[in-house]
Short mmCIF file of N, CA and C in Angstrom, two decimals:
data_model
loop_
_atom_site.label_atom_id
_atom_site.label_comp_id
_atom_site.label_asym_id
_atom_site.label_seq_id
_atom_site.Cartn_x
_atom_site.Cartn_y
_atom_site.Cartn_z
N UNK A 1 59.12 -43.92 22.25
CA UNK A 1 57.77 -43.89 21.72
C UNK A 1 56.83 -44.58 22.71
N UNK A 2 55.75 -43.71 23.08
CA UNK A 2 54.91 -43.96 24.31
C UNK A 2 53.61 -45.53 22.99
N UNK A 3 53.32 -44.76 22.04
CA UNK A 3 52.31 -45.66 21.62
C UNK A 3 52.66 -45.68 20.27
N UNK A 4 52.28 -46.69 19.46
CA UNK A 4 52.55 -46.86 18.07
C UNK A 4 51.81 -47.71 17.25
N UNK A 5 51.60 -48.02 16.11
CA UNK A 5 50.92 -48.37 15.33
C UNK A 5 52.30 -49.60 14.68
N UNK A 6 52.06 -50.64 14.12
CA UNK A 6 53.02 -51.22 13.76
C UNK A 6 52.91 -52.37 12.55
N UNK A 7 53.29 -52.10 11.29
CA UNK A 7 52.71 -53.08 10.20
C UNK A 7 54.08 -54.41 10.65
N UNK A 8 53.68 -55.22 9.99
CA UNK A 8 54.33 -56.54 10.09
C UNK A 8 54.07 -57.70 9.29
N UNK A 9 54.75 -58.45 9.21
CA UNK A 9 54.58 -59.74 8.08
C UNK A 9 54.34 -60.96 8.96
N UNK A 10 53.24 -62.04 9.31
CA UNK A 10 53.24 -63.01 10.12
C UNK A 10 53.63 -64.02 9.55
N UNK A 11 53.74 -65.25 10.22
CA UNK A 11 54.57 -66.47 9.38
C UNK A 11 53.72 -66.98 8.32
N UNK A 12 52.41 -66.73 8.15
CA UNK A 12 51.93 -66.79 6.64
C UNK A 12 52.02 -66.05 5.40
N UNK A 13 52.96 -64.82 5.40
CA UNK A 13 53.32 -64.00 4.79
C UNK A 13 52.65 -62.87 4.72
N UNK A 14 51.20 -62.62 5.59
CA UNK A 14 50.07 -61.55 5.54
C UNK A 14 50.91 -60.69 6.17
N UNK A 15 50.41 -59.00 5.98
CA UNK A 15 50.33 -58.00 6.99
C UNK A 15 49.50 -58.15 7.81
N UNK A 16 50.21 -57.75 9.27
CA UNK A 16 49.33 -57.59 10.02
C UNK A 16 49.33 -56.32 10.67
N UNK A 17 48.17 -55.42 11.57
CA UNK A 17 49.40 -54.73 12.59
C UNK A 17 49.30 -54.68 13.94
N UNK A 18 49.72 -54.27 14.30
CA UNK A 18 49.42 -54.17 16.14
C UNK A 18 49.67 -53.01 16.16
N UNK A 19 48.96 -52.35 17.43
CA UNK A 19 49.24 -51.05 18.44
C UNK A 19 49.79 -51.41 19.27
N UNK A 20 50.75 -50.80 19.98
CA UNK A 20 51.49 -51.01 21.08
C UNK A 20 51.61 -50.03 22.07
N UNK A 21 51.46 -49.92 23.45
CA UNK A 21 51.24 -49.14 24.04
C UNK A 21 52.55 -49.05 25.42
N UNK A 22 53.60 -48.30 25.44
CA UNK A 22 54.53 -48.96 26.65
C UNK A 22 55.34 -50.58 26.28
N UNK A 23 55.87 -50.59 25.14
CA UNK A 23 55.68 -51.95 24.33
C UNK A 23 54.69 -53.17 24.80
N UNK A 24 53.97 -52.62 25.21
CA UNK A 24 52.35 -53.76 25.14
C UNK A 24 52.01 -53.93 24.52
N UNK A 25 51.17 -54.98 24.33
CA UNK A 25 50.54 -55.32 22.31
C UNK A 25 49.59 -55.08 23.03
N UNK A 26 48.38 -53.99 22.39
CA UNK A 26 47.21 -53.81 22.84
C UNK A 26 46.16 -54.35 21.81
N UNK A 27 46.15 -54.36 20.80
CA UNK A 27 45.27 -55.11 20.03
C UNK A 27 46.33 -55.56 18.88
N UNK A 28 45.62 -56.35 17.78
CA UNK A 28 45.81 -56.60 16.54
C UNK A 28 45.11 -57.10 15.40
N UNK A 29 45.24 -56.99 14.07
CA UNK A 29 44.56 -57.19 13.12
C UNK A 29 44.53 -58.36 12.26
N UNK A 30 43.62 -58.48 11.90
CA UNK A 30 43.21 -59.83 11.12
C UNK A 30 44.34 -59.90 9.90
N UNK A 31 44.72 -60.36 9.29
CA UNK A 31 46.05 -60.43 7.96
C UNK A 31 45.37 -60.51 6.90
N UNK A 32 46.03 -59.15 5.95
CA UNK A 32 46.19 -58.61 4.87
C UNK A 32 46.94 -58.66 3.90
N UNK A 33 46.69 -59.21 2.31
CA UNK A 33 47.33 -59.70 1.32
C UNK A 33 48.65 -58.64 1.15
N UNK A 34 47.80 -57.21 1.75
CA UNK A 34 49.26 -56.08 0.83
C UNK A 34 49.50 -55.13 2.23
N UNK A 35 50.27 -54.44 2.01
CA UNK A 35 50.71 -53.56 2.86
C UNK A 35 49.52 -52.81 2.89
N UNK A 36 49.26 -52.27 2.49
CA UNK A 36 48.38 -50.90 1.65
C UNK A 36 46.73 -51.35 2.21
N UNK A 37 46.93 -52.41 2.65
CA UNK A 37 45.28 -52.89 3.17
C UNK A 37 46.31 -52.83 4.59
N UNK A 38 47.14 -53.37 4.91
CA UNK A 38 46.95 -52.88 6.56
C UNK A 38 47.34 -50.96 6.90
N UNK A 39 48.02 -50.65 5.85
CA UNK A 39 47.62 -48.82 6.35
C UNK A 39 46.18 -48.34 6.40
N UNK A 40 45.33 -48.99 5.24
CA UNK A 40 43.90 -48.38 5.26
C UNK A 40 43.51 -48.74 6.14
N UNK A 41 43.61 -49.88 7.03
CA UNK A 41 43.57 -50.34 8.66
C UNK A 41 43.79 -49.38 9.51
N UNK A 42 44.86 -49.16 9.62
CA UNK A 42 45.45 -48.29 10.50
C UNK A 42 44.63 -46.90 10.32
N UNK A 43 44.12 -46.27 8.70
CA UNK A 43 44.11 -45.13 9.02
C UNK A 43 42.42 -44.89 9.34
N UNK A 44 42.11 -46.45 9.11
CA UNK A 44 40.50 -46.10 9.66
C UNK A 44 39.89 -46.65 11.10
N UNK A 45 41.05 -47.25 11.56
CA UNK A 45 40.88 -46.72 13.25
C UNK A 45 41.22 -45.74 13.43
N UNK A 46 42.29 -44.96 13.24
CA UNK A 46 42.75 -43.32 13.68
C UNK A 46 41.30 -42.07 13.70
N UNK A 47 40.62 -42.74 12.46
CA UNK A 47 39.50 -42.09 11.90
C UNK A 47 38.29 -42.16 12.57
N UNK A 48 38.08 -43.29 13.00
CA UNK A 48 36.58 -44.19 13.34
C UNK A 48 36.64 -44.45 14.69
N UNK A 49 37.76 -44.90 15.41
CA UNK A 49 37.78 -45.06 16.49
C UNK A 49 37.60 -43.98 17.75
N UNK A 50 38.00 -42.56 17.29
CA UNK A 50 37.79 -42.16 18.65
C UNK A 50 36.55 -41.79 19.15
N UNK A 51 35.10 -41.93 17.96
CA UNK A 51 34.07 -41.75 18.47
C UNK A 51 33.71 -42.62 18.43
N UNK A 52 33.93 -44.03 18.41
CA UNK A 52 33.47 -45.31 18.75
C UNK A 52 32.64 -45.82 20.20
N UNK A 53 31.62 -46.08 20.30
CA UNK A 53 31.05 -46.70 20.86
C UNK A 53 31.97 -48.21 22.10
N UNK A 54 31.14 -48.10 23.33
CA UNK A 54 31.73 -49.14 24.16
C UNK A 54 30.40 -49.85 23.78
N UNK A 55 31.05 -51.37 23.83
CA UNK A 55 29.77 -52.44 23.75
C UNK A 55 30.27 -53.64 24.87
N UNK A 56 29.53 -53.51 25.62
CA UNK A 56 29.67 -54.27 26.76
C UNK A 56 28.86 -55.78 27.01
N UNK A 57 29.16 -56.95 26.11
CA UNK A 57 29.01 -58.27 25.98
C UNK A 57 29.09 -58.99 26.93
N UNK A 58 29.54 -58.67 28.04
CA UNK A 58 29.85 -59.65 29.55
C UNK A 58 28.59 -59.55 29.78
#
């Protein structure tokens, strides 16, 4: 698997998830009480992200 999406439990017990790219952690998400809030995560970057805007802060 070239890239992936990945739910997970952190040592506070939240979901979290990461994308992984080449097993790189390319980003990750703030922690979520239920599973089901980090898929709606997941499925509204899949959604939102590819016409997303660059914002360049430097």
């Amino acid at each position: 698997m070239g890239h992936h999406f990945e739910i997970y439990k952190d040592k506070a017990g939240e979901f979290r998830v990461r994308f992984k790219y080449n097993s790189e952690i390319m980003f990750s998400t703030e922690g979520y009480s239920s599973k089901s809030s980090a898929q709606n995560a997941i499925d509204s970057i899949k959604k939102n992200g590819p016409g997303a805007d660059v914002v360049d802060n430097s």
